[in-house]
XYZ file of C-alpha atoms in Angstrom:
709
model
C 13.673 -9.006 -29.738
C 11.899 -12.067 -28.326
C 11.902 -10.519 -24.863
C 10.452 -7.249 -26.142
C 7.542 -8.909 -27.910
C 6.829 -11.337 -25.141
C 6.712 -8.729 -22.381
C 4.409 -6.294 -24.168
C 1.900 -8.759 -25.546
C 1.148 -10.877 -22.455
C -1.241 -9.544 -19.825
C -0.521 -11.090 -16.408
C -2.714 -14.049 -15.520
C -3.238 -16.162 -12.430
C -1.233 -18.880 -14.177
C 1.736 -16.515 -14.337
C 1.416 -15.732 -10.639
C 1.198 -19.434 -9.722
C 4.077 -20.647 -11.873
C 6.707 -22.564 -9.915
C 9.393 -20.010 -10.723
C 7.255 -17.021 -9.717
C 6.082 -18.595 -6.447
C 9.653 -19.462 -5.516
C 10.730 -15.876 -6.305
C 7.887 -14.656 -4.087
C 9.056 -16.902 -1.268
C 12.613 -15.541 -1.526
C 11.295 -11.976 -1.356
C 9.048 -12.804 1.611
C 11.904 -14.462 3.484
C 14.184 -11.508 2.719
C 11.661 -9.044 4.186
C 11.439 -11.097 7.405
C 8.337 -10.397 9.471
C 6.455 -12.139 12.257
C 3.964 -14.987 12.148
C 0.286 -14.338 11.543
C -2.789 -15.580 13.389
C -1.935 -19.218 12.602
C 1.405 -18.933 14.412
C 3.358 -20.282 11.426
C 6.779 -18.642 11.156
C 8.978 -18.263 8.102
C 11.193 -21.050 9.429
C 8.224 -23.380 9.828
C 6.928 -22.611 6.323
C 10.370 -23.288 4.838
C 10.635 -26.778 6.387
C 8.232 -28.161 3.746
C 8.710 -25.310 1.279
C 7.941 -27.053 -2.002
C 4.903 -28.862 -0.590
C 3.588 -25.606 0.900
C 4.069 -23.705 -2.370
C 2.405 -26.479 -4.399
C -0.510 -26.665 -1.964
C -0.972 -22.910 -2.052
C -1.057 -22.934 -5.871
C -3.559 -25.809 -5.973
C -5.890 -24.105 -3.498
C -6.052 -21.061 -5.777
C -6.448 -23.095 -8.982
C -9.369 -25.116 -7.594
C -11.134 -22.253 -5.828
C -10.299 -23.495 -2.320
C -8.099 -20.594 -1.245
C -9.352 -18.147 1.366
C -7.053 -15.640 3.087
C -6.670 -16.125 6.791
C -7.493 -13.225 9.114
C -4.922 -10.483 9.542
C -3.192 -10.154 12.886
C -3.641 -6.644 14.311
C -0.470 -5.441 16.067
C -0.208 -2.047 17.804
C 3.028 -0.124 17.248
C 4.095 3.081 19.029
C 4.206 6.333 17.036
C 6.527 9.287 17.683
C 3.737 11.273 19.346
C 3.074 8.491 21.867
C -0.047 7.145 20.168
C -0.339 3.736 18.530
C -0.331 2.666 14.891
C -2.124 -0.528 13.960
C -0.416 -2.947 11.593
C -2.421 -5.789 10.035
C -0.057 -8.688 9.378
C -1.026 -11.469 6.927
C 0.021 -15.061 7.540
C 3.199 -16.218 5.844
C 1.305 -18.175 3.172
C -0.818 -15.128 2.355
C 2.279 -12.912 2.205
C 3.876 -15.309 -0.268
C 0.801 -15.340 -2.506
C 0.397 -11.550 -2.355
C 4.061 -11.143 -3.282
C 3.616 -13.571 -6.195
C 0.750 -11.445 -7.498
C 2.832 -8.297 -7.001
C 5.648 -9.763 -9.081
C 3.404 -10.207 -12.115
C 1.371 -7.017 -11.653
C 4.225 -4.602 -10.989
C 5.348 -4.215 -14.645
C 1.721 -3.617 -15.689
C 1.125 -1.019 -12.980
C 4.524 0.599 -13.534
C 3.508 1.310 -17.121
C 0.716 3.487 -15.688
C 2.675 5.263 -12.974
C 4.083 8.738 -13.571
C 7.624 10.062 -13.282
C 6.472 12.214 -10.362
C 6.081 9.148 -8.098
C 9.269 8.049 -6.311
C 8.305 5.672 -3.472
C 8.399 1.878 -3.526
C 9.410 1.654 -7.165
C 12.507 -0.084 -8.440
C 15.303 2.337 -9.306
C 13.717 5.307 -7.493
C 14.686 6.863 -4.199
C 14.358 9.753 -1.766
C 17.608 11.150 -3.154
C 16.117 11.332 -6.660
C 12.993 13.074 -5.349
C 15.148 15.627 -3.521
C 17.294 16.177 -6.611
C 14.148 16.727 -8.680
C 12.985 19.431 -6.262
C 16.371 21.131 -6.449
C 16.319 21.053 -10.252
C 12.836 22.589 -10.392
C 13.797 25.217 -7.838
C 16.720 26.215 -10.068
C 14.336 26.452 -13.036
C 12.266 29.097 -11.243
C 9.616 27.042 -9.410
C 9.849 28.871 -6.079
C 6.344 28.384 -4.615
C 5.369 25.130 -2.954
C 2.129 23.362 -2.075
C 3.229 21.265 0.914
C 0.476 18.652 1.277
C -0.425 15.913 3.716
C -3.306 13.442 3.275
C -5.268 12.716 6.420
C -4.971 9.026 7.498
C -4.446 7.893 3.926
C -4.154 4.182 4.680
C -7.382 4.060 6.637
C -9.390 6.048 4.071
C -8.692 4.230 0.777
C -12.106 3.476 -0.743
C -12.365 -0.137 -1.895
C -14.918 0.570 -4.636
C -12.748 3.317 -6.162
C -9.631 1.146 -5.924
C -11.297 -1.907 -7.465
C -12.553 0.244 -10.340
C -8.962 1.309 -11.002
C -7.832 -2.316 -10.857
C -10.681 -3.355 -13.179
C -9.318 -0.982 -15.820
C -5.880 -2.585 -15.721
C -6.122 -6.218 -14.660
C -7.821 -8.436 -17.210
C -7.630 -11.688 -15.252
C -10.768 -12.078 -13.114
C -9.073 -14.536 -10.730
C -6.403 -11.987 -9.839
C -9.080 -9.349 -9.266
C -10.977 -11.723 -6.984
C -7.839 -12.401 -4.954
C -7.182 -8.688 -4.499
C -10.794 -8.121 -3.466
C -10.543 -10.922 -0.912
C -7.352 -9.481 0.562
C -8.843 -5.988 0.810
C -11.889 -7.231 2.727
C -10.155 -9.829 4.881
C -11.126 -10.325 8.492
C -8.880 -8.787 11.134
C -8.133 -10.424 14.488
C -7.640 -7.747 17.123
C -7.392 -8.485 20.833
C -9.639 -11.522 20.715
C -12.241 -9.987 18.384
C -12.801 -10.308 14.618
C -13.981 -7.558 12.277
C -13.975 -7.050 8.502
C -12.156 -4.236 6.734
C -14.755 -1.949 5.105
C -12.194 0.498 3.698
C -8.488 1.221 3.830
C -5.369 -0.749 2.980
C -3.959 -3.157 5.566
C -0.645 -1.729 6.736
C 1.681 -4.709 6.748
C 0.457 -6.304 3.506
C 3.070 -6.743 0.726
C 0.409 -5.690 -1.771
C -0.416 -2.378 -0.103
C 2.484 -0.271 -1.472
C 1.614 -1.195 -5.059
C -2.102 -0.547 -4.533
C -1.392 2.716 -2.731
C 0.647 4.012 -5.669
C -2.116 2.934 -8.040
C -4.764 4.702 -5.942
C -2.817 7.976 -5.983
C -1.872 7.702 -9.652
C -5.091 9.564 -10.496
C -3.806 12.518 -8.468
C -0.462 12.364 -10.304
C -2.139 12.296 -13.713
C -4.453 15.251 -13.094
C -1.733 17.499 -11.683
C 0.667 16.657 -14.502
C -2.058 17.131 -17.123
C -2.525 20.660 -15.744
C 1.217 21.253 -16.121
C 2.035 21.331 -12.406
C 5.388 20.089 -11.102
C 4.570 17.280 -8.685
C 6.968 15.223 -6.569
C 5.220 12.456 -4.635
C 6.776 9.966 -2.264
C 4.044 7.576 -1.147
C 1.309 9.698 0.499
C 3.662 12.641 1.055
C 3.917 15.132 -1.803
C 4.722 18.672 -2.855
C 3.652 20.685 -5.907
C 6.120 23.299 -7.158
C 4.809 26.409 -8.904
C 6.152 29.617 -10.432
C 4.047 32.006 -8.353
C 1.655 32.131 -5.423
C -1.469 32.346 -7.588
C -0.524 29.180 -9.418
C 0.142 27.492 -6.074
C -3.351 28.471 -4.862
C -4.851 26.982 -8.025
C -2.791 23.803 -7.595
C -3.939 23.482 -3.992
C -7.591 23.839 -5.026
C -7.226 21.318 -7.854
C -5.493 18.855 -5.526
C -8.299 19.159 -2.990
C -10.872 18.466 -5.736
C -9.056 15.346 -6.941
C -8.633 14.039 -3.401
C -12.365 14.508 -2.873
C -13.002 12.351 -5.963
C -10.781 9.725 -4.332
C -12.718 10.197 -1.064
C -9.653 11.560 0.671
C -8.942 14.920 2.285
C -6.064 17.092 3.432
C -4.689 17.144 6.925
C -5.520 20.807 7.533
C -2.724 21.591 9.990
C -0.070 19.945 7.845
C -1.062 21.352 4.437
C -0.377 24.818 3.125
C 1.454 27.055 0.679
C 5.014 28.161 1.245
C 8.130 29.017 -0.768
C 11.841 28.372 -0.691
C 12.529 31.645 1.117
C 10.324 30.591 4.028
C 11.532 27.005 3.793
C 9.750 23.678 4.174
C 10.469 20.089 5.165
C 9.905 17.108 2.895
C 11.147 13.500 3.205
C 13.294 14.337 6.193
C 15.020 17.154 4.320
C 14.894 20.889 4.988
C 14.700 23.183 1.950
C 15.556 26.819 2.724
C 16.432 29.125 -0.166
C 19.269 27.300 -1.961
C 20.171 25.193 1.099
C 19.251 21.527 1.473
C 20.053 19.587 4.632
C 18.747 16.599 6.534
C 16.233 17.246 9.305
C 16.466 15.798 12.786
C 13.920 15.346 15.499
C 14.454 16.982 18.863
C 16.070 14.473 21.278
C 12.805 13.834 23.129
C 10.767 12.966 20.035
C 12.824 10.425 18.117
C 10.444 8.199 16.122
C 10.503 4.486 16.741
C 10.725 2.067 13.850
C 10.822 -1.696 13.673
C 14.164 -3.142 12.728
C 13.044 -5.741 10.152
C 16.110 -7.884 10.820
C 15.038 -8.553 14.417
C 11.348 -9.360 13.973
C 10.494 -12.934 14.915
C 7.298 -14.894 15.377
C 6.296 -13.205 18.626
C 4.551 -9.833 18.097
C 5.515 -8.828 21.631
C 9.217 -9.171 20.772
C 9.230 -6.602 17.946
C 12.556 -4.831 18.343
C 12.422 -1.040 18.374
C 15.227 1.195 17.100
C 15.434 4.992 16.800
C 15.519 6.661 13.413
C 16.128 10.336 12.721
C 14.448 10.492 9.307
C 11.052 12.171 9.140
C 8.747 9.751 7.324
C 5.152 9.896 6.172
C 2.636 7.541 7.760
C 2.759 5.234 4.745
C 6.555 5.088 4.678
C 6.820 4.391 8.396
C 4.112 1.743 8.260
C 5.934 -0.132 5.508
C 9.173 0.002 7.464
C 7.428 -1.321 10.539
C 6.092 -4.190 8.450
C 9.610 -5.046 7.301
C 9.231 -3.546 3.811
C 12.133 -1.372 2.733
C 11.635 1.824 0.709
C 12.755 1.467 -2.885
C 13.093 -2.300 -2.489
C 9.482 -3.410 -2.250
C 9.223 -5.673 -5.276
C 11.990 -6.833 -7.554
C 10.201 -7.586 -10.800
C 13.011 -9.875 -11.953
C 12.231 -13.450 -10.878
C 14.859 -15.806 -9.532
C 17.205 -17.288 -12.107
C 15.282 -19.851 -14.107
C 16.900 -23.270 -13.569
C 16.094 -24.463 -17.071
C 16.443 -23.142 -20.608
C 13.523 -21.104 -21.874
C 11.988 -22.212 -25.124
C 12.318 -19.738 -27.994
C 9.189 -17.818 -28.939
C 8.018 -16.800 -32.385
C 8.637 -13.192 -33.344
C 5.851 -11.449 -35.218
C 6.690 -8.276 -37.096
C 5.204 -6.048 -34.422
C 7.569 -4.660 -31.836
C 6.147 -2.909 -28.780
C 8.404 -1.372 -26.168
C 6.881 -2.073 -22.789
C 10.226 -3.330 -21.525
C 13.619 -3.895 -23.073
C 16.663 -5.925 -22.198
C 18.570 -2.681 -21.697
C 16.214 -1.020 -19.260
C 14.017 -2.792 -16.714
C 11.648 0.074 -16.123
C 8.937 1.942 -17.954
C 10.088 3.697 -21.132
C 9.053 7.308 -21.605
C 7.248 6.480 -24.856
C 5.795 3.051 -25.475
C 5.880 2.503 -29.228
C 4.029 -0.086 -31.282
C 5.922 -0.815 -34.509
C 3.921 -2.542 -37.268
C 6.437 -3.895 -39.763
C 4.756 -6.837 -41.503
C 3.129 -6.180 -44.880
C -0.481 -7.334 -44.941
C -1.054 -6.991 -41.182
C -4.294 -5.453 -39.896
C -4.467 -3.336 -36.755
C -7.841 -3.429 -35.031
C -9.259 -2.759 -31.588
C -11.160 -5.030 -29.237
C -12.241 -3.763 -25.832
C -9.195 -1.944 -24.408
C -6.666 -3.757 -26.617
C -5.073 -3.207 -29.978
C -5.350 -6.469 -31.905
C -3.005 -7.393 -34.756
C -4.254 -9.855 -37.395
C -2.322 -11.457 -40.205
C -3.967 -13.623 -42.854
C -7.236 -13.572 -40.860
C -5.575 -14.921 -37.708
C -5.005 -12.965 -34.515
C -1.276 -12.761 -33.896
C -1.000 -10.334 -30.995
C -3.171 -8.399 -28.559
C -1.535 -5.337 -27.010
C -3.199 -3.526 -24.063
C -3.936 -0.008 -25.239
C -2.485 1.418 -22.018
C 0.891 0.121 -23.225
C 0.880 2.247 -26.382
C 1.798 5.932 -26.649
C 2.483 6.050 -30.392
C 2.130 3.750 -33.397
C 4.544 3.535 -36.318
C 3.144 1.838 -39.416
C 5.561 0.673 -42.101
C 4.341 -0.287 -45.557
C 1.075 -2.010 -46.407
C -0.648 -2.292 -43.037
C -4.380 -1.701 -42.669
C -5.892 0.158 -39.694
C -9.521 -0.358 -38.710
C -11.830 2.583 -38.147
C -12.238 1.571 -34.504
C -8.478 1.532 -33.914
C -8.095 4.894 -35.629
C -10.944 6.506 -33.679
C -9.602 5.167 -30.396
C -6.131 6.503 -31.189
C -7.562 9.937 -31.953
C -9.568 9.946 -28.715
C -6.537 8.928 -26.643
C -4.164 11.237 -28.547
C -2.028 8.337 -29.780
C -0.407 9.538 -33.024
C -0.169 7.053 -35.902
C 2.864 7.685 -38.121
C 2.573 6.349 -41.675
C 5.833 5.403 -43.404
C 6.889 3.370 -46.390
C 8.190 -0.128 -45.828
C 11.705 1.289 -45.661
C 10.956 4.264 -43.451
C 10.102 7.168 -45.769
C 7.596 9.419 -44.011
C 4.139 9.876 -45.574
C 2.140 11.574 -42.807
C 0.641 11.318 -39.356
C -2.886 10.657 -38.104
C -2.964 13.003 -35.158
C -5.501 14.607 -32.837
C -3.371 17.694 -32.275
C -5.584 20.130 -30.391
C -5.560 23.791 -29.464
C -5.353 23.514 -25.666
C -1.826 24.984 -25.352
C -2.587 27.873 -27.725
C -0.902 30.462 -25.479
C 2.320 28.476 -25.511
C 2.055 28.266 -29.304
C 1.672 32.029 -29.433
C 4.882 32.408 -27.444
C 6.620 30.024 -29.837
C 5.684 32.135 -32.866
C 6.741 35.342 -31.137
C 10.100 33.822 -30.256
C 10.541 32.548 -33.830
C 10.299 36.167 -35.043
C 12.999 37.266 -32.555
C 16.276 36.892 -34.491
C 18.664 37.289 -31.513
C 16.669 34.676 -29.581
C 16.778 32.246 -32.526
C 20.516 32.743 -32.951
C 21.296 32.195 -29.258
C 19.052 29.129 -29.001
C 20.362 27.642 -32.257
C 23.971 28.134 -31.147
C 23.215 26.288 -27.914
C 21.548 23.402 -29.771
C 24.506 23.108 -32.166
C 26.914 23.248 -29.248
C 25.115 20.211 -27.828
C 25.132 18.410 -31.183
C 28.841 18.950 -31.844
C 29.836 18.164 -28.263
C 27.929 14.861 -28.266
C 29.294 13.979 -31.724
C 32.777 14.603 -30.355
C 32.036 12.377 -27.339
C 31.008 9.542 -29.671
C 34.233 9.887 -31.688
C 36.249 9.730 -28.473
C 34.368 6.647 -27.254
C 35.070 4.709 -30.430
C 38.699 5.926 -30.461
C 39.341 4.383 -27.017
C 38.985 0.834 -28.292
C 40.802 0.939 -31.638
C 43.872 2.336 -33.317
C 42.220 5.066 -35.359
C 44.020 8.441 -35.153
C 41.494 9.924 -37.592
C 38.786 9.693 -34.910
C 40.899 11.704 -32.463
C 41.732 14.218 -35.197
C 38.045 14.681 -36.022
C 37.260 15.104 -32.325
C 39.778 17.935 -32.200
C 38.250 19.549 -35.271
C 34.816 19.490 -33.647
C 36.261 21.139 -30.547
C 37.418 23.990 -32.787
C 33.986 24.220 -34.393
C 32.371 24.480 -30.955
C 34.590 27.462 -30.160
C 33.650 29.093 -33.476
C 29.874 28.837 -33.219
C 29.854 31.038 -30.132
C 31.169 33.938 -32.208
C 28.795 33.898 -35.192
C 26.287 36.685 -35.755
C 24.092 35.195 -38.488
C 21.958 32.064 -38.444
C 23.102 31.066 -41.952
C 26.718 31.265 -40.832
C 25.844 28.986 -37.929
C 24.315 26.437 -40.298
C 27.490 26.614 -42.377
C 29.622 25.596 -39.395
C 27.214 22.720 -38.743
C 27.554 21.415 -42.300
C 31.353 21.611 -42.250
C 31.599 19.829 -38.886
C 29.206 17.097 -40.047
C 31.399 16.373 -43.097
C 34.507 16.017 -40.918
C 32.628 13.789 -38.484
C 31.237 11.344 -41.056
C 34.437 11.246 -43.101
C 36.306 10.143 -39.969
C 33.986 7.174 -39.536
C 34.253 6.416 -43.255
C 38.018 5.944 -42.778
C 37.608 3.282 -40.061
C 34.799 1.211 -41.607
C 35.531 -1.790 -43.825
C 35.365 -1.059 -47.532
C 32.479 -3.534 -47.910
C 30.166 -0.947 -46.326
C 30.835 1.466 -49.239
C 30.473 4.394 -46.836
C 32.215 7.579 -48.007
C 30.262 10.132 -45.969
C 26.699 11.174 -45.402
C 24.238 10.922 -48.294
C 20.435 10.843 -48.297
C 17.325 11.332 -50.423
C 17.922 8.508 -51.144
C 20.675 6.832 -49.097
C 22.832 4.755 -51.441
C 24.842 2.560 -49.034
C 23.994 0.399 -45.999
C 25.380 2.779 -43.362
C 23.421 5.723 -44.738
C 20.331 3.531 -44.985
C 20.608 2.809 -41.240
C 21.343 6.453 -40.404
C 18.311 7.688 -42.345
C 16.050 5.038 -40.833
C 17.327 5.738 -37.303
C 16.925 9.498 -37.679
C 13.352 8.945 -38.851
C 12.513 6.971 -35.711
C 14.265 9.507 -33.469
C 12.464 12.353 -35.255
C 8.994 11.028 -34.512
C 9.829 10.107 -30.940
C 10.800 13.757 -30.471
C 7.603 14.817 -32.275
C 5.434 12.839 -29.841
C 7.257 14.176 -26.791
C 6.837 17.750 -28.071
C 3.103 17.203 -28.484
C 2.837 15.711 -25.004
C 4.477 18.855 -23.598
C 2.069 21.139 -25.489
C 4.638 22.597 -27.902
C 3.853 23.041 -31.597
C 6.329 20.727 -33.389
C 6.245 22.899 -36.544
C 7.644 26.103 -34.981
C 11.424 25.768 -35.016
C 14.361 28.084 -34.404
C 17.427 26.448 -35.968
C 15.501 24.900 -38.858
C 13.330 27.352 -40.803
C 9.541 27.204 -40.836
C 8.164 25.621 -43.961
C 4.862 23.896 -44.795
C 4.633 20.237 -43.793
C 7.881 20.201 -41.821
C 7.874 19.879 -37.990
C 10.934 22.116 -37.659
C 11.047 22.058 -33.858
C 11.287 18.263 -33.932
C 14.330 18.679 -36.191
C 15.790 21.185 -33.730
C 15.342 19.041 -30.637
C 16.724 15.844 -32.144
C 20.088 17.456 -33.016
C 21.619 16.962 -29.572
C 20.677 13.263 -29.626
C 21.542 12.163 -33.178
C 25.075 11.033 -32.426
C 24.618 9.699 -28.924
C 21.585 7.545 -29.838
C 21.347 6.793 -33.573
C 24.964 7.119 -34.709
C 26.143 5.104 -31.710
C 23.884 2.203 -32.738
C 24.668 2.421 -36.461
C 28.456 2.538 -36.135
C 28.387 -0.148 -33.444
C 26.494 -2.389 -35.879
C 28.911 -1.673 -38.710
C 32.171 -1.861 -36.741
C 31.165 -5.011 -34.836
C 29.368 -6.671 -37.780
C 26.041 -7.171 -36.025
C 24.681 -6.796 -39.557
C 26.571 -7.313 -42.790
C 26.325 -5.445 -46.111
C 24.628 -8.567 -47.482
C 21.672 -7.837 -45.150
C 20.781 -4.845 -47.351
C 19.127 -4.468 -50.740
C 21.554 -2.440 -52.816
C 20.415 0.130 -55.447
C 19.962 -1.353 -58.908
C 19.977 1.907 -60.836
C 20.587 5.634 -60.230
C 17.953 7.146 -57.956
C 17.234 3.893 -56.100
C 17.712 3.723 -52.349
C 19.715 1.188 -50.369
C 17.220 -0.691 -48.180
C 17.341 -2.888 -45.086
C 15.864 -6.313 -45.660
C 12.972 -7.264 -43.332
C 15.062 -9.205 -40.809
C 17.728 -6.492 -40.693
C 15.027 -3.890 -40.137
C 13.603 -5.810 -37.165
C 17.021 -6.248 -35.608
C 17.834 -2.568 -36.105
C 14.557 -1.441 -34.497
C 15.236 -3.691 -31.506
C 18.764 -2.352 -31.023
C 17.608 1.242 -31.356
C 14.812 0.688 -28.826
C 17.327 -0.836 -26.427
C 19.422 2.306 -26.848
C 16.427 4.581 -26.220
C 15.761 2.694 -22.992
C 19.359 2.660 -21.740
C 19.855 4.343 -18.391
C 22.280 7.245 -18.246
C 23.031 9.929 -15.685
C 21.679 13.243 -16.893
C 24.618 15.697 -16.984
C 22.571 18.621 -15.627
C 20.668 17.130 -12.683
C 22.564 13.903 -11.981
C 19.390 11.786 -12.106
C 19.401 8.372 -13.728
C 16.986 8.273 -16.651
C 16.668 6.694 -20.077
C 17.411 8.651 -23.255
C 13.748 9.410 -23.922
C 13.503 11.018 -20.509
C 16.628 13.018 -21.344
C 14.848 14.270 -24.463
C 11.758 15.075 -22.378
C 13.921 16.981 -19.908
C 15.318 19.134 -22.731
C 11.837 19.752 -24.104
C 10.604 20.856 -20.665
C 13.636 23.130 -20.437
C 12.906 24.589 -23.887
C 9.284 25.297 -22.898
C 10.527 27.219 -19.849
C 12.871 29.255 -22.068
C 10.117 30.004 -24.598
C 7.798 31.148 -21.802
C 10.533 33.331 -20.324
C 10.725 31.400 -17.045
C 14.352 30.451 -17.739
C 16.866 32.890 -19.179
C 18.872 30.738 -21.584
C 18.743 27.290 -23.141
C 21.386 24.857 -21.870
C 22.179 21.921 -24.167
C 22.587 18.421 -22.748
C 26.299 17.604 -22.863
C 27.027 13.915 -22.348
C 30.372 12.655 -21.133
């Protein structure tokens, strides 16, 4: 819990970048990437001889305003076509400081980056980008905008980039450093000149800034519901038909113009999988995918980063058969490896960290379970009497007239308010403008309502939803698939718990659920389907009741109100899952109230109930029964009912611990059973929602549930 609060509430500062631990981590990363000396002739070996003194001196120069970057060394490298590419290499000291800044900025920038971006980000790879293309192809996206940006590195506009940085980086000293690095002098063949635009190829900061610069392109294309896969400056947009591809191409050209970029005319066009295309060194032709190779006489030359020393003339050249974009090849030539640019985890701290206070506001920028951006960043307000306000671009939390936390608004996708918490008009208006829903619940999790700016943009998709809801065969088939997923994943959870304990009842219940799965495929009425669901749920919960200690007083599922600690946790967990699903449905443009398994009724987002079914057991039940079986909480951590009709409640500390464990579960990486990609559970939910939208639109024939192993 401490780590969650600390990471979300602290904007990176120059002090963070200059901390002894962070500078040492930056040195390790710089040394690992190798690279030649800069204009001062100082090599990595020379810098390391007086390492601590050099790091301390570098930090002091920045603190006291004495630091100025040294000129970049311009080095010409051969390209596959026989021409030259110019790398601009910073001195070792400047590379260390740039890497230190990258270490503290990367989590902040990552929170802004989109799923469509795969290059130079921890945990992402060419293989994942290729797998994403294959998955979209199989979903019916057969037309492709194959795009290439003309001389991207040389054309990046400094004013546009600094405006983007201004919106994210609060610390003025960090902004000044970045500005100084962008406009550094360059030493080229005895002459000096100043960079007026572009990113210096060879700078450790350039990959991060390049992804930030192109994030605007990612956002616009995704907002218009296009399927984008971008790897550095190389990208494709997948569409359902040629007309949509033409529109995507036009929109892309407009956004690039805003960024003061343009297409490479000869390398940009519209194609499809039947014609085939090449992307990231891979050929896509119909359903075939295979690695491309250059003809023997045109093998590209890349620097082997392990053999670069202090002499630019001694840069070792090795052949490589992968087809790379200009950005990718430039980074390789500078000794920066794709997918390994910045490790945001610092070196192991050689001393014990001091504990930090935990305020009753939990925001999920990063969790201990998952070191990358969650799909939904949630601000939980749990402390009675707190006040949520807004100042500049931050949500500010006050308690007893004192500011307790300031959370950058870009880190918040949804807000969950529990109990007596006040919300200022400014915070509410900002949330409505930015489409950040505010869920209002009682102190113990009973839902009251949502403050939401739900709009009418996706009205045609809503129309399709209503038409499908009136189609009984469609509802039956979709509902059977959803229940198949629910029962399968419930069975998987029973089997997981059975592996580690002598509990035959868990194996018996797993067998009963297997029989129920066989039965639901034969039903002809929706009510009959719901009957099978109810029967299977009773068998499932009764099995867990048999293995829990009697102190938990759990005899099966009960609710409205829950009367024992286990049911209190289940109800609370399902509430949080429910509104995560609600927000993801809204983000996709689906109407959360139009369901297929659960009937339409006023005030009930039935589709949210539908889409959470496959994830109840694998997310919420897994956390609840792990808590109960391993005594991470005890029955004494709950407020038991005093009279009939009262609910069993989690006490405040138990509630905070439960929220933290559930968030860690949401952010746990798993391999998606359908596409093989690693993603957290929220992204799995998003994947299913995207799949449902394709089914509702008629782009995909049948809904396939997510079946975990």
